Phi, psi and omega in degrees: 000133187303102186296150194272176181271138170233149179243126198255120190105162166221029179268186184314318178303317188297300168300316189305313191292293148033267183302307184274342159301320194274334170290358190246342186221144171220022180244319187317124154335129175236123153240128186252163181215132194217139168298313181253205202267027173073351190300167185248124201214153172283110172291306178302005172277350193287339190279350188221007177274350183296285185312332170279004168092352191277137179269170200280356166290302222282315192272351157304113155321298158210167173309142161299337198269338188270340188273316179302291204309329177267347158288321207043076175230175170261093168250123193252127211248173196039034166248136173251156187262100175306285193223117187276130162230110207276352202232007168222001163045074173212155166235136159262141185238149190232114190279152172309345167270006154095353165289127182260129171221176164241132180228123173290159192223114167286316151222154199234123190265127166284114196205064190266009194084198155212157180272159172291176176261129188240132171308132179279045197285120154319157180101137212264023176249341202322293203303349176286328202301129165280109184239128192236120194224343177199181181322294190310309185308302194286344191277339186284315179290311173313294200295333179297317200263002188286350181256354192286165161242336186237156177220144162258109161277137184240095165143133164250031165298214185283303192286341197270309184308310161318301197302317165267011175267340166280347187278319167315320193273322167291000173099016174267163165278120185223134163225148190247133155229128204220157184278343181281167177275351154217154169316128176073007201278346182295345185228334203216139186294172175278007172290318177291322185287311185314309186283325158311302185297320184315305185291320173277355166263348173277339193281340186120000175303142171249159186244124160229078172294134144112026201222136184236165192266147179233336173193173191207108180251155161286140181221095176058245204243355185256208188236126152250135209242126174275081170256158192269141165271165200240343192290330212211343188089343193299174199212144171202147180261133186236111181262131192230192192260329174221158186236116182268122153310112148218075215253008178108153195270159145228135197281156183266119194226340179315329171292315165297282178339300168310330163304323186103015178290161174284116172217167183244261160261357158224202169258131200286146149240151159265187194293347168267004183079011162324099173287156171296342180258160208275140159089006185231113187263171173200135156199178205078204200297323196279340182278155180231105168261121189042038175104352192233156179250139179227101185249053162215181202299278180325321173278344162293314166313303197284320180284353171288324195300299196312317248249291184299326180286307172318299217285314181276017180108353191258049189335097183237078177321149162295109166243135193254109147336174132307111191260112192257122186274119176266103162301127160279062176215091168319316167322330200189085181283138178228122183258163169213143157244092194292134195271163198288147194294335198253041217218100134323136167174206176215163172276146160242100205256154139188158202273138196244165161291117179073017156201202189202139188221147159232127191237123182280113186242165192257183181315323185272007199047039164268131196279132192242359186181165176204159185227131127231138177226172190060217183313321177309334177303341175309319201282026182280319187304304190316306185313296170332277190317339172263351184276338201265001177299000000 
């Protein structure tokens, strides 16, 4: 008897891979394993749901039971994978009741996701930081800030800026701290981030750019955060009600490492999403595809479609077109296409009335990426056509 396709993870990557595969194979058994309740929801909505009054229940589009019916699948909710045995093609699972079982697979897809980066902070309140990475985190976040007025957001990347904008719209006092000199500077030129910084400041945000958190301590019913300026080591204290950490994600690779799969920053795969173990594939936030981490929605969609064909016997490398990232900051909209990591070139930026445009031009003079802010986002369609032409 043919063993089932098993997918570990019920996030966007796991469910999308299952949907795409089920379009091609209506007969073979499918099992999904997930540590949570298996609800289907859009993770990117977590960073802009608060101002719209969205509850965790409203963000969940379908229950595990509904997804099982749609996919003709068995979904094992609240089960953790204790061990992956690549020689015998089995998983050892434990449910939240403590019961253990062994699950055999024919092919295995790891869609394990990623964990929030935990800052190594001094102080007695490091466990008070809120990191919103899934629906349960969002539920806790809403509960913890219900009686708060002031919040500090650590991290001014895409997600940190989205949370800051959403919190401002929800009526909170917001301060944003980041070691860099402009928001989103790790991925886009300062011209784009500066426009966003100005817009959020006008909306009420206070910035601590060039400052990193050094310690978090309890201070009566609040938190005292010690910030250190990177330029000269100067310190200042900031007292707030809550602290939100948005400083990045770390791919979940421990299960793969323990099983002997090749890992580096993530679970290493080739262009067909195959890992170093026969019959085992990876996609989503946990996967390092041809040396790149791609923790965004559009890469997941392209990966899922290609992987579905590969799992059905038609080996298909994933090919990524230009994939725009829409940063959900209504105060100053942003659209970014990150240039390929291995391409040499330079950013060329220009300010516009109410916006900014930055183009990444390679050594041959070809457009390879762009970042648009404010009113300049209207140029997205034309630039995408150039990139994909």
